[in-house]
Amino acid sequence: MESLRAPSAAAVDFDRVITQVHAVGRDVVQPAARDVDSAARFPTEAINALRELKLLSAYVPVEFGGMGLDIIQIAKICEVLGQYCGSTAMVFAMHQIQVGCIVHHGQTSNYFRRYLKDLVPQQRLIASATTEIGIGGDLRSSICAVEIDGGRFQLTKKAPVISYGAAADDILVTCRRAADAAASDQVQVLVRKEDYQLDPISGWDTLGFRGTCSCGFVLTATGASEQVLPVPFADILSQTMHPFSHIVWASLWSGIAADAVNYARSFVRAEARKNPGGPTPIAAIRLAETDTVLQLMRSNVNTAVVDYQRMLQEGNVEAFKNFGFAIRTNNLKLASSQLIIDIVGRAMLICGISSYRNDSKFSLCRHLRDAYGAALMVNNDRIMNHNATMSLVHKEA
């Protein structure tokens, strides 16, 4: 890893940050969540509110003007946002993954150091273009290539998905290092809104996470050669993108699950109030059972994020190549994406038909639809196949 995060304290009172995120969640994010979902529109008001709090640069180190939050704190913000709107939380999480890639792997570059400093006042939203038409979802293979000539580059990529691409300010694009490079010899290029064009090739009318607006585009970009991150994408993926992604995704999924449990809790309390002094409603037992599953899900996330933060602080690059770490990271995604469905389903059984209605105050329809997206974002079967291969040669210490 080119530049490790120093284990310095954040520049802000994190408890105050969480209080502010909850306030934005209650006042801005949650009131818009149903419209964001039904219209499949970008959560503009929510992201602007997060910009006001300077949270788009929350992971930028203090020396560049950012808050200097660590991955544990970023994960906590994702969980809180997930309690109010899954799409908003997902956009925030995916943006932080890109910030993490630049923070971890761009600090040896003058261009990216300046970019990190600019990110704080400008609060630019960064999207990602990793998948590509023709590679079947394999992140370690690219067809497109960055072509550099005279200190300038040009790049064209057919991306089946660029989440919130139309709303982004910048995009990190995965591509081959050069026109004659192998498919796996990849780099990441930061392209800026004023220098790229997006031509839509597909829409985004999905079951859940509708507000991420993950449409497909043909991306055409130009820029300076210094906009290429100075680290091979293989290292960026193993050291940052892979673990960072699964941690922030699992965190926001646990937020969605926690909100579903809160709905169930409110429903049970309402039932209990109908018979004051009477026996505990049978639904309370199901609530207690659901709480144990939520606790398991949160414990899995906490274990993974603490482990990853420790590895970042230790800066042992070889540790990120360990199959055991990769399997544990994959297992977090696999387990969390199943547990969220289990928890939301249990909450729906508690709330009954009210949870099944779109027009009920106990409606959990959006939670359920978002929950089913978790297993499909980087398909679980693909991840399980990777685990199966690594398990053949990995030996636990």
mmCIF file of C-alpha atoms in Angstrom:
data_model
loop_
_atom_site.group_PDB
_atom_site.id
_atom_site.type_symbol
_atom_site.label_atom_id
_atom_site.label_comp_id
_atom_site.label_asym_id
_atom_site.label_seq_id
_atom_site.Cartn_x
_atom_site.Cartn_y
_atom_site.Cartn_z
ATOM 1 C CA MET A 1 0.000 0.000 0.000
ATOM 2 C CA GLU A 2 1.477 3.310 -1.045
ATOM 3 C CA SER A 3 0.242 5.459 1.823
ATOM 4 C CA LEU A 4 -1.234 4.089 4.994
ATOM 5 C CA ARG A 5 -3.661 5.982 7.113
ATOM 6 C CA ALA A 6 -1.913 7.252 10.213
ATOM 7 C CA PRO A 7 -3.720 6.120 13.371
ATOM 8 C CA SER A 8 -4.437 9.733 14.309
ATOM 9 C CA ALA A 9 -7.584 10.944 15.990
ATOM 10 C CA ALA A 10 -10.356 12.380 13.854
ATOM 11 C CA ALA A 11 -10.614 16.152 13.546
ATOM 12 C CA VAL A 12 -14.181 16.176 14.804
ATOM 13 C CA ASP A 13 -16.273 14.910 17.687
ATOM 14 C CA PHE A 14 -17.662 11.718 16.143
ATOM 15 C CA ASP A 15 -20.577 11.511 18.559
ATOM 16 C CA ARG A 16 -21.629 14.940 17.339
ATOM 17 C CA VAL A 17 -21.267 13.767 13.724
ATOM 18 C CA ILE A 18 -23.567 10.807 14.369
ATOM 19 C CA THR A 19 -26.103 13.088 16.038
ATOM 20 C CA GLN A 20 -26.026 15.305 12.946
ATOM 21 C CA VAL A 21 -26.430 12.311 10.605
ATOM 22 C CA HIS A 22 -29.470 11.144 12.584
ATOM 23 C CA ALA A 23 -30.932 14.663 12.363
ATOM 24 C CA VAL A 24 -30.429 14.751 8.594
ATOM 25 C CA GLY A 25 -31.878 11.257 8.418
ATOM 26 C CA ARG A 26 -35.045 12.232 10.265
ATOM 27 C CA ASP A 27 -35.508 15.678 8.666
ATOM 28 C CA VAL A 28 -34.304 15.163 5.090
ATOM 29 C CA VAL A 29 -33.494 11.571 4.133
ATOM 30 C CA GLN A 30 -36.484 9.671 5.526
ATOM 31 C CA PRO A 31 -39.178 12.154 4.357
ATOM 32 C CA ALA A 32 -37.879 11.793 0.786
ATOM 33 C CA ALA A 33 -37.229 8.044 0.882
ATOM 34 C CA ARG A 34 -40.596 6.884 -0.446
ATOM 35 C CA ASP A 35 -40.537 9.346 -3.334
ATOM 36 C CA VAL A 36 -36.924 8.464 -4.154
ATOM 37 C CA ASP A 37 -37.972 4.812 -4.257
ATOM 38 C CA SER A 38 -41.235 5.180 -6.174
ATOM 39 C CA ALA A 39 -39.810 7.587 -8.754
ATOM 40 C CA ALA A 40 -36.443 5.782 -8.949
ATOM 41 C CA ARG A 41 -34.816 9.194 -8.670
ATOM 42 C CA PHE A 42 -31.480 10.265 -7.267
ATOM 43 C CA PRO A 43 -31.773 11.386 -3.601
ATOM 44 C CA THR A 44 -30.608 14.907 -4.364
ATOM 45 C CA GLU A 45 -31.786 16.522 -1.136
ATOM 46 C CA ALA A 46 -30.160 13.802 0.976
ATOM 47 C CA ILE A 47 -26.767 13.997 -0.721
ATOM 48 C CA ASN A 48 -26.852 17.807 -0.600
ATOM 49 C CA ALA A 49 -27.540 17.612 3.145
ATOM 50 C CA LEU A 50 -24.546 15.310 3.563
ATOM 51 C CA ARG A 51 -22.499 17.786 1.538
ATOM 52 C CA GLU A 52 -23.522 20.517 3.969
ATOM 53 C CA LEU A 53 -22.050 18.437 6.775
ATOM 54 C CA LYS A 54 -18.846 17.938 4.722
ATOM 55 C CA LEU A 55 -19.368 14.195 4.941
ATOM 56 C CA LEU A 56 -18.383 13.470 1.332
ATOM 57 C CA SER A 57 -14.815 14.173 2.452
ATOM 58 C CA ALA A 58 -15.184 12.504 5.869
ATOM 59 C CA TYR A 59 -12.509 9.870 5.050
ATOM 60 C CA VAL A 60 -10.028 12.452 3.739
ATOM 61 C CA PRO A 61 -7.122 12.691 6.214
ATOM 62 C CA VAL A 62 -6.871 15.674 8.508
ATOM 63 C CA GLU A 63 -3.685 16.920 6.807
ATOM 64 C CA PHE A 64 -5.711 17.473 3.625
ATOM 65 C CA GLY A 65 -8.490 19.281 5.481
ATOM 66 C CA GLY A 66 -10.882 16.346 5.885
ATOM 67 C CA MET A 67 -12.399 14.916 9.049
ATOM 68 C CA GLY A 68 -9.939 12.039 9.086
ATOM 69 C CA LEU A 69 -12.582 9.484 10.029
ATOM 70 C CA ASP A 70 -11.492 5.856 9.927
ATOM 71 C CA ILE A 71 -13.275 2.935 8.283
ATOM 72 C CA ILE A 72 -14.995 2.014 11.549
ATOM 73 C CA GLN A 73 -16.584 5.453 11.706
ATOM 74 C CA ILE A 74 -17.468 5.517 8.000
ATOM 75 C CA ALA A 75 -19.173 2.144 8.425
ATOM 76 C CA LYS A 76 -21.183 3.513 11.347
ATOM 77 C CA ILE A 77 -22.428 6.446 9.238
ATOM 78 C CA CYS A 78 -23.470 3.988 6.508
ATOM 79 C CA GLU A 79 -25.420 1.971 9.074
ATOM 80 C CA VAL A 80 -27.193 5.080 10.362
ATOM 81 C CA LEU A 81 -28.126 6.227 6.862
ATOM 82 C CA GLY A 82 -29.404 2.745 6.064
ATOM 83 C CA GLN A 83 -32.003 3.198 8.793
ATOM 84 C CA TYR A 84 -33.553 6.079 6.835
ATOM 85 C CA CYS A 85 -33.086 5.284 3.120
ATOM 86 C CA GLY A 86 -31.268 2.343 1.566
ATOM 87 C CA SER A 87 -30.562 4.173 -1.689
ATOM 88 C CA THR A 88 -29.057 7.216 0.045
ATOM 89 C CA ALA A 89 -26.922 4.966 2.203
ATOM 90 C CA MET A 90 -25.778 3.014 -0.849
ATOM 91 C CA VAL A 91 -24.796 6.152 -2.772
ATOM 92 C CA PHE A 92 -22.879 7.440 0.245
ATOM 93 C CA ALA A 93 -21.182 4.064 0.736
ATOM 94 C CA MET A 94 -20.135 3.711 -2.912
ATOM 95 C CA HIS A 95 -18.764 7.261 -2.907
ATOM 96 C CA GLN A 96 -16.692 6.472 0.196
ATOM 97 C CA ILE A 97 -15.243 3.392 -1.521
ATOM 98 C CA GLN A 98 -13.853 5.655 -4.261
ATOM 99 C CA VAL A 99 -12.540 8.147 -1.700
ATOM 100 C CA GLY A 100 -10.874 5.248 0.094
ATOM 101 C CA CYS A 101 -9.135 4.138 -3.117
ATOM 102 C CA ILE A 102 -7.717 7.634 -3.649
ATOM 103 C CA VAL A 103 -6.720 8.118 0.011
ATOM 104 C CA HIS A 104 -4.960 4.754 0.191
ATOM 105 C CA HIS A 105 -3.347 4.734 -3.246
ATOM 106 C CA GLY A 106 -3.078 8.298 -4.529
ATOM 107 C CA GLN A 107 -0.990 10.127 -1.987
ATOM 108 C CA THR A 108 2.303 9.631 -3.851
ATOM 109 C CA SER A 109 0.835 11.714 -6.693
ATOM 110 C CA ASN A 110 0.815 15.509 -6.657
ATOM 111 C CA TYR A 111 -2.383 15.445 -8.708
ATOM 112 C CA PHE A 112 -4.274 13.254 -6.241
ATOM 113 C CA ARG A 113 -2.958 15.138 -3.203
ATOM 114 C CA ARG A 114 -4.386 18.322 -4.741
ATOM 115 C CA TYR A 115 -7.600 16.461 -5.530
ATOM 116 C CA LEU A 116 -8.008 15.378 -1.904
ATOM 117 C CA LYS A 117 -7.550 18.977 -0.767
ATOM 118 C CA ASP A 118 -10.137 20.171 -3.320
ATOM 119 C CA LEU A 119 -12.566 17.459 -2.293
ATOM 120 C CA VAL A 120 -13.125 19.076 1.102
ATOM 121 C CA PRO A 121 -14.482 22.478 -0.028
ATOM 122 C CA GLN A 122 -16.001 21.190 -3.289
ATOM 123 C CA GLN A 123 -17.640 18.011 -1.889
ATOM 124 C CA ARG A 124 -17.465 16.321 -5.288
ATOM 125 C CA LEU A 125 -19.461 13.096 -5.617
ATOM 126 C CA ILE A 126 -17.386 10.233 -7.054
ATOM 127 C CA ALA A 127 -18.919 7.299 -8.920
ATOM 128 C CA SER A 128 -17.276 4.116 -10.182
ATOM 129 C CA ALA A 129 -17.134 2.408 -13.572
ATOM 130 C CA THR A 130 -15.710 -1.065 -12.991
ATOM 131 C CA THR A 131 -17.900 -3.552 -14.826
ATOM 132 C CA GLU A 132 -17.900 -3.565 -18.616
ATOM 133 C CA ILE A 133 -20.010 -5.068 -21.343
ATOM 134 C CA GLY A 134 -18.261 -8.224 -22.569
ATOM 135 C CA ILE A 135 -16.366 -9.245 -19.397
ATOM 136 C CA GLY A 136 -19.254 -10.903 -17.565
ATOM 137 C CA GLY A 137 -18.826 -9.034 -14.278
ATOM 138 C CA ASP A 138 -15.142 -9.979 -13.822
ATOM 139 C CA LEU A 139 -13.543 -6.949 -12.146
ATOM 140 C CA ARG A 140 -10.060 -8.275 -12.903
ATOM 141 C CA SER A 141 -10.532 -8.060 -16.630
ATOM 142 C CA SER A 142 -11.014 -5.053 -18.897
ATOM 143 C CA ILE A 143 -11.574 -4.624 -22.601
ATOM 144 C CA CYS A 144 -11.235 -0.849 -22.715
ATOM 145 C CA ALA A 145 -7.820 0.792 -22.350
ATOM 146 C CA VAL A 146 -6.474 4.198 -21.429
ATOM 147 C CA GLU A 147 -4.453 5.552 -24.340
ATOM 148 C CA ILE A 148 -1.832 8.141 -23.348
ATOM 149 C CA ASP A 149 -0.141 10.439 -25.829
ATOM 150 C CA GLY A 150 1.806 13.606 -25.049
ATOM 151 C CA GLY A 151 0.712 13.725 -21.421
ATOM 152 C CA ARG A 152 -2.973 13.422 -22.309
ATOM 153 C CA PHE A 153 -5.235 10.381 -22.262
ATOM 154 C CA GLN A 154 -8.390 9.279 -23.980
ATOM 155 C CA LEU A 155 -10.671 6.501 -22.853
ATOM 156 C CA THR A 156 -13.942 4.919 -23.965
ATOM 157 C CA LYS A 157 -15.794 2.336 -21.880
ATOM 158 C CA LYS A 158 -19.136 0.577 -22.369
ATOM 159 C CA ALA A 159 -20.369 0.222 -18.800
ATOM 160 C CA PRO A 160 -23.591 -1.722 -18.139
ATOM 161 C CA VAL A 161 -23.830 0.022 -14.768
ATOM 162 C CA ILE A 162 -22.522 3.309 -13.426
ATOM 163 C CA SER A 163 -24.402 3.955 -10.197
ATOM 164 C CA TYR A 164 -25.578 7.587 -9.918
ATOM 165 C CA GLY A 165 -23.419 8.266 -12.973
ATOM 166 C CA ALA A 166 -25.605 11.118 -14.201
ATOM 167 C CA ALA A 167 -25.405 12.853 -10.794
ATOM 168 C CA ALA A 168 -21.697 12.300 -10.173
ATOM 169 C CA ASP A 169 -18.988 14.940 -10.435
ATOM 170 C CA ASP A 170 -16.174 12.497 -11.117
ATOM 171 C CA ILE A 171 -15.844 8.806 -11.975
ATOM 172 C CA LEU A 172 -13.087 6.305 -11.206
ATOM 173 C CA VAL A 173 -12.802 4.108 -14.290
ATOM 174 C CA THR A 174 -11.152 0.694 -14.411
ATOM 175 C CA CYS A 175 -9.397 -0.100 -17.678
ATOM 176 C CA ARG A 176 -6.303 -1.718 -19.184
ATOM 177 C CA ARG A 177 -3.030 0.129 -18.680
ATOM 178 C CA ALA A 178 -2.524 0.582 -22.448
ATOM 179 C CA ALA A 179 -3.959 -0.549 -25.744
ATOM 180 C CA ASP A 180 -1.464 -3.434 -25.936
ATOM 181 C CA ALA A 181 -1.788 -4.457 -22.278
ATOM 182 C CA ALA A 182 -3.266 -7.753 -21.104
ATOM 183 C CA ALA A 183 -6.887 -7.778 -19.965
ATOM 184 C CA SER A 184 -5.793 -8.131 -16.328
ATOM 185 C CA ASP A 185 -3.103 -5.404 -16.489
ATOM 186 C CA GLN A 186 -5.429 -2.718 -15.196
ATOM 187 C CA VAL A 187 -5.312 0.774 -13.748
ATOM 188 C CA GLN A 188 -7.900 3.215 -12.441
ATOM 189 C CA VAL A 189 -8.375 6.615 -14.028
ATOM 190 C CA LEU A 190 -10.184 9.533 -12.391
ATOM 191 C CA VAL A 191 -12.243 11.295 -15.035
ATOM 192 C CA ARG A 192 -13.892 14.627 -14.281
ATOM 193 C CA LYS A 193 -17.344 15.776 -15.287
ATOM 194 C CA GLU A 194 -16.062 18.607 -17.451
ATOM 195 C CA ASP A 195 -13.912 16.112 -19.386
ATOM 196 C CA TYR A 196 -16.252 13.179 -19.963
ATOM 197 C CA GLN A 197 -19.449 12.388 -21.812
ATOM 198 C CA LEU A 198 -22.034 9.783 -20.817
ATOM 199 C CA ASP A 199 -24.282 8.355 -23.513
ATOM 200 C CA PRO A 200 -27.088 6.260 -21.938
ATOM 201 C CA ILE A 201 -27.444 2.655 -23.116
ATOM 202 C CA SER A 202 -29.788 1.261 -20.420
ATOM 203 C CA GLY A 203 -32.107 2.458 -17.680
ATOM 204 C CA TRP A 204 -32.620 1.474 -14.026
ATOM 205 C CA ASP A 205 -36.120 0.173 -13.272
ATOM 206 C CA THR A 206 -35.438 -2.334 -10.522
ATOM 207 C CA LEU A 207 -37.018 -3.987 -7.507
ATOM 208 C CA GLY A 208 -34.885 -2.210 -4.909
ATOM 209 C CA PHE A 209 -32.151 0.383 -4.433
ATOM 210 C CA ARG A 210 -34.019 2.327 -7.075
ATOM 211 C CA GLY A 211 -32.555 5.679 -6.029
ATOM 212 C CA THR A 212 -29.016 4.631 -6.919
ATOM 213 C CA CYS A 213 -29.981 5.248 -10.558
ATOM 214 C CA SER A 214 -27.469 2.652 -11.746
ATOM 215 C CA CYS A 215 -27.965 3.117 -15.468
ATOM 216 C CA GLY A 216 -25.636 1.925 -18.218
ATOM 217 C CA PHE A 217 -23.546 4.327 -20.274
ATOM 218 C CA VAL A 218 -20.891 4.587 -22.908
ATOM 219 C CA LEU A 219 -18.305 6.754 -21.182
ATOM 220 C CA THR A 220 -15.920 8.806 -23.303
ATOM 221 C CA ALA A 221 -13.273 10.816 -21.482
ATOM 222 C CA THR A 222 -10.072 12.771 -21.917
ATOM 223 C CA GLY A 223 -7.679 14.304 -19.416
ATOM 224 C CA ALA A 224 -4.124 14.535 -18.165
ATOM 225 C CA SER A 225 -2.032 11.396 -17.766
ATOM 226 C CA GLU A 226 -1.496 12.236 -14.082
ATOM 227 C CA GLN A 227 -5.156 11.316 -13.500
ATOM 228 C CA VAL A 228 -4.163 7.633 -13.603
ATOM 229 C CA LEU A 229 -3.814 6.290 -10.054
ATOM 230 C CA PRO A 230 -0.144 5.335 -9.552
ATOM 231 C CA VAL A 231 -0.881 1.814 -8.267
ATOM 232 C CA PRO A 232 -1.966 -1.305 -10.203
ATOM 233 C CA PHE A 233 -5.696 -1.943 -9.933
ATOM 234 C CA ALA A 234 -4.968 -5.449 -8.646
ATOM 235 C CA ASP A 235 -3.458 -3.925 -5.499
ATOM 236 C CA ILE A 236 -6.234 -1.329 -5.169
ATOM 237 C CA LEU A 237 -8.828 -4.079 -5.389
ATOM 238 C CA SER A 238 -7.264 -6.413 -2.829
ATOM 239 C CA GLN A 239 -6.158 -3.767 -0.350
ATOM 240 C CA THR A 240 -9.047 -1.319 -0.542
ATOM 241 C CA MET A 241 -11.936 -1.781 -2.959
ATOM 242 C CA HIS A 242 -12.771 -5.370 -2.006
ATOM 243 C CA PRO A 243 -12.703 -5.097 1.804
ATOM 244 C CA PHE A 244 -13.956 -1.497 1.896
ATOM 245 C CA SER A 245 -16.942 -2.342 -0.313
ATOM 246 C CA HIS A 246 -18.103 -5.369 1.611
ATOM 247 C CA ILE A 247 -17.744 -3.569 4.947
ATOM 248 C CA VAL A 248 -19.711 -0.436 4.019
ATOM 249 C CA TRP A 249 -22.350 -2.445 2.147
ATOM 250 C CA ALA A 250 -22.836 -4.840 5.070
ATOM 251 C CA SER A 251 -23.011 -1.840 7.395
ATOM 252 C CA LEU A 252 -25.803 -0.126 5.492
ATOM 253 C CA TRP A 253 -27.638 -3.442 5.123
ATOM 254 C CA SER A 254 -27.513 -3.829 8.902
ATOM 255 C CA GLY A 255 -29.008 -0.327 9.110
ATOM 256 C CA ILE A 256 -31.898 -1.360 6.868
ATOM 257 C CA ALA A 257 -32.377 -4.505 8.964
ATOM 258 C CA ALA A 258 -32.280 -2.499 12.201
ATOM 259 C CA ASP A 259 -34.955 -0.153 10.870
ATOM 260 C CA ALA A 260 -37.157 -3.131 10.000
ATOM 261 C CA VAL A 261 -36.740 -4.419 13.555
ATOM 262 C CA ASN A 262 -37.664 -0.981 14.886
ATOM 263 C CA TYR A 263 -40.875 -1.105 12.844
ATOM 264 C CA ALA A 264 -41.602 -4.515 14.351
ATOM 265 C CA ARG A 265 -40.885 -3.202 17.844
ATOM 266 C CA SER A 266 -43.290 -0.308 17.347
ATOM 267 C CA PHE A 267 -45.949 -2.716 16.101
ATOM 268 C CA VAL A 268 -45.571 -4.997 19.111
ATOM 269 C CA ARG A 269 -45.724 -2.048 21.495
ATOM 270 C CA ALA A 270 -48.918 -0.855 19.830
ATOM 271 C CA GLU A 271 -50.410 -4.332 20.243
ATOM 272 C CA ALA A 272 -49.378 -4.438 23.910
ATOM 273 C CA ARG A 273 -51.023 -1.093 24.592
ATOM 274 C CA LYS A 274 -54.333 -2.522 23.408
ATOM 275 C CA ASN A 275 -54.325 -4.874 26.405
ATOM 276 C CA PRO A 276 -52.605 -3.058 29.292
ATOM 277 C CA GLY A 277 -51.665 -5.394 32.111
ATOM 278 C CA GLY A 278 -52.308 -8.427 29.919
ATOM 279 C CA PRO A 279 -49.843 -11.139 28.903
ATOM 280 C CA THR A 280 -46.897 -10.286 26.683
ATOM 281 C CA PRO A 281 -48.019 -10.515 23.031
ATOM 282 C CA ILE A 282 -46.814 -13.652 21.263
ATOM 283 C CA ALA A 283 -45.286 -11.385 18.639
ATOM 284 C CA ALA A 284 -42.874 -10.129 21.312
ATOM 285 C CA ILE A 285 -41.209 -13.559 21.332
ATOM 286 C CA ARG A 286 -40.657 -13.314 17.589
ATOM 287 C CA LEU A 287 -39.266 -9.822 18.137
ATOM 288 C CA ALA A 288 -36.784 -11.153 20.676
ATOM 289 C CA GLU A 289 -35.743 -13.872 18.230
ATOM 290 C CA THR A 290 -35.269 -11.319 15.469
ATOM 291 C CA ASP A 291 -33.142 -9.179 17.756
ATOM 292 C CA THR A 292 -30.696 -12.051 18.170
ATOM 293 C CA VAL A 293 -30.275 -12.364 14.407
ATOM 294 C CA LEU A 294 -29.709 -8.612 14.103
ATOM 295 C CA GLN A 295 -27.090 -8.806 16.837
ATOM 296 C CA LEU A 296 -25.314 -11.581 14.920
ATOM 297 C CA MET A 297 -25.335 -9.501 11.750
ATOM 298 C CA ARG A 298 -23.923 -6.463 13.537
ATOM 299 C CA SER A 299 -21.280 -8.570 15.279
ATOM 300 C CA ASN A 300 -20.105 -9.915 11.926
ATOM 301 C CA VAL A 301 -19.733 -6.379 10.577
ATOM 302 C CA ASN A 302 -17.959 -5.156 13.696
ATOM 303 C CA THR A 303 -15.470 -8.030 13.633
ATOM 304 C CA ALA A 304 -14.647 -7.421 9.967
ATOM 305 C CA VAL A 305 -14.264 -3.652 10.218
ATOM 306 C CA VAL A 306 -12.068 -3.809 13.323
ATOM 307 C CA ASP A 307 -9.905 -6.431 11.616
ATOM 308 C CA TYR A 308 -9.563 -4.285 8.480
ATOM 309 C CA GLN A 309 -8.768 -1.111 10.429
ATOM 310 C CA ARG A 310 -6.045 -2.988 12.322
ATOM 311 C CA MET A 311 -4.540 -4.206 9.047
ATOM 312 C CA LEU A 312 -4.555 -0.684 7.620
ATOM 313 C CA GLN A 313 -2.744 0.610 10.675
ATOM 314 C CA GLU A 314 -0.188 -2.185 10.545
ATOM 315 C CA GLY A 315 0.437 -1.542 6.839
ATOM 316 C CA ASN A 316 1.425 -5.127 6.134
ATOM 317 C CA VAL A 317 0.759 -5.322 2.393
ATOM 318 C CA GLU A 318 1.343 -9.082 2.304
ATOM 319 C CA ALA A 319 -1.528 -9.609 4.751
ATOM 320 C CA PHE A 320 -4.024 -8.364 2.152
ATOM 321 C CA LYS A 321 -2.910 -11.133 -0.213
ATOM 322 C CA ASN A 322 -3.764 -13.794 2.326
ATOM 323 C CA PHE A 323 -6.575 -16.079 1.187
ATOM 324 C CA GLY A 324 -7.877 -16.179 4.728
ATOM 325 C CA PHE A 325 -8.489 -12.417 4.687
ATOM 326 C CA ALA A 326 -10.175 -12.597 1.279
ATOM 327 C CA ILE A 327 -12.409 -15.472 2.394
ATOM 328 C CA ARG A 328 -13.385 -13.684 5.615
ATOM 329 C CA THR A 329 -14.231 -10.562 3.629
ATOM 330 C CA ASN A 330 -16.313 -12.549 1.172
ATOM 331 C CA ASN A 331 -18.039 -14.361 4.014
ATOM 332 C CA LEU A 332 -19.100 -11.016 5.494
ATOM 333 C CA LYS A 333 -20.857 -10.151 2.243
ATOM 334 C CA LEU A 334 -22.383 -13.609 1.836
ATOM 335 C CA ALA A 335 -23.708 -13.776 5.388
ATOM 336 C CA SER A 336 -24.925 -10.185 5.594
ATOM 337 C CA SER A 337 -26.780 -10.348 2.294
ATOM 338 C CA GLN A 338 -28.692 -13.390 3.562
ATOM 339 C CA LEU A 339 -29.260 -12.154 7.101
ATOM 340 C CA ILE A 340 -30.872 -8.919 5.911
ATOM 341 C CA ILE A 341 -33.513 -10.942 4.055
ATOM 342 C CA ASP A 342 -34.059 -13.134 7.104
ATOM 343 C CA ILE A 343 -34.413 -10.170 9.465
ATOM 344 C CA VAL A 344 -36.732 -8.141 7.254
ATOM 345 C CA GLY A 345 -38.833 -11.269 6.644
ATOM 346 C CA ARG A 346 -39.116 -11.888 10.389
ATOM 347 C CA ALA A 347 -40.114 -8.253 10.945
ATOM 348 C CA MET A 348 -42.811 -8.618 8.300
ATOM 349 C CA LEU A 349 -44.251 -11.669 10.040
ATOM 350 C CA ILE A 350 -44.449 -9.650 13.250
ATOM 351 C CA CYS A 351 -46.175 -6.680 11.601
ATOM 352 C CA GLY A 352 -48.427 -8.872 9.503
ATOM 353 C CA ILE A 353 -50.391 -7.556 6.560
ATOM 354 C CA SER A 354 -49.568 -3.974 7.586
ATOM 355 C CA SER A 355 -45.974 -4.590 6.556
ATOM 356 C CA TYR A 356 -47.118 -5.959 3.182
ATOM 357 C CA ARG A 357 -49.112 -2.851 2.307
ATOM 358 C CA ASN A 358 -47.418 0.013 0.504
ATOM 359 C CA ASP A 359 -49.753 2.534 2.162
ATOM 360 C CA SER A 360 -49.311 1.454 5.802
ATOM 361 C CA LYS A 361 -47.212 3.222 8.410
ATOM 362 C CA PHE A 362 -45.731 -0.218 9.114
ATOM 363 C CA SER A 363 -44.946 -0.915 5.454
ATOM 364 C CA LEU A 364 -41.699 -2.853 4.989
ATOM 365 C CA CYS A 365 -42.043 -3.254 1.232
ATOM 366 C CA ARG A 366 -39.080 -0.979 0.442
ATOM 367 C CA HIS A 367 -36.917 -2.715 3.048
ATOM 368 C CA LEU A 368 -37.715 -6.123 1.550
ATOM 369 C CA ARG A 369 -37.059 -5.016 -2.013
ATOM 370 C CA ASP A 370 -33.740 -3.438 -1.031
ATOM 371 C CA ALA A 371 -32.841 -6.551 0.958
ATOM 372 C CA TYR A 372 -33.082 -8.794 -2.081
ATOM 373 C CA GLY A 373 -30.626 -6.574 -3.939
ATOM 374 C CA ALA A 374 -27.851 -7.335 -1.462
ATOM 375 C CA ALA A 375 -27.200 -10.850 -2.750
ATOM 376 C CA LEU A 376 -27.160 -9.671 -6.356
ATOM 377 C CA MET A 377 -24.669 -6.807 -6.043
ATOM 378 C CA VAL A 378 -21.611 -8.801 -7.044
ATOM 379 C CA ASN A 379 -23.595 -12.022 -7.270
ATOM 380 C CA ASN A 380 -23.250 -14.324 -4.282
ATOM 381 C CA ASP A 381 -22.709 -17.330 -6.549
ATOM 382 C CA ARG A 382 -19.661 -15.642 -8.082
ATOM 383 C CA ILE A 383 -18.257 -14.896 -4.621
ATOM 384 C CA MET A 384 -18.974 -18.383 -3.368
ATOM 385 C CA ASN A 385 -17.147 -19.807 -6.380
ATOM 386 C CA HIS A 386 -14.080 -17.691 -5.533
ATOM 387 C CA ASN A 387 -14.247 -18.902 -1.930
ATOM 388 C CA ALA A 388 -14.490 -22.490 -3.093
ATOM 389 C CA THR A 389 -11.342 -22.104 -5.185
ATOM 390 C CA MET A 390 -9.370 -20.379 -2.413
ATOM 391 C CA SER A 391 -10.537 -22.885 0.189
ATOM 392 C CA LEU A 392 -8.810 -25.678 -1.722
ATOM 393 C CA VAL A 393 -5.393 -24.200 -0.977
ATOM 394 C CA HIS A 394 -5.995 -22.085 2.145
ATOM 395 C CA LYS A 395 -5.053 -23.469 5.529
ATOM 396 C CA GLU A 396 -6.227 -21.807 8.734
ATOM 397 C CA ALA A 397 -3.422 -20.867 11.114
#
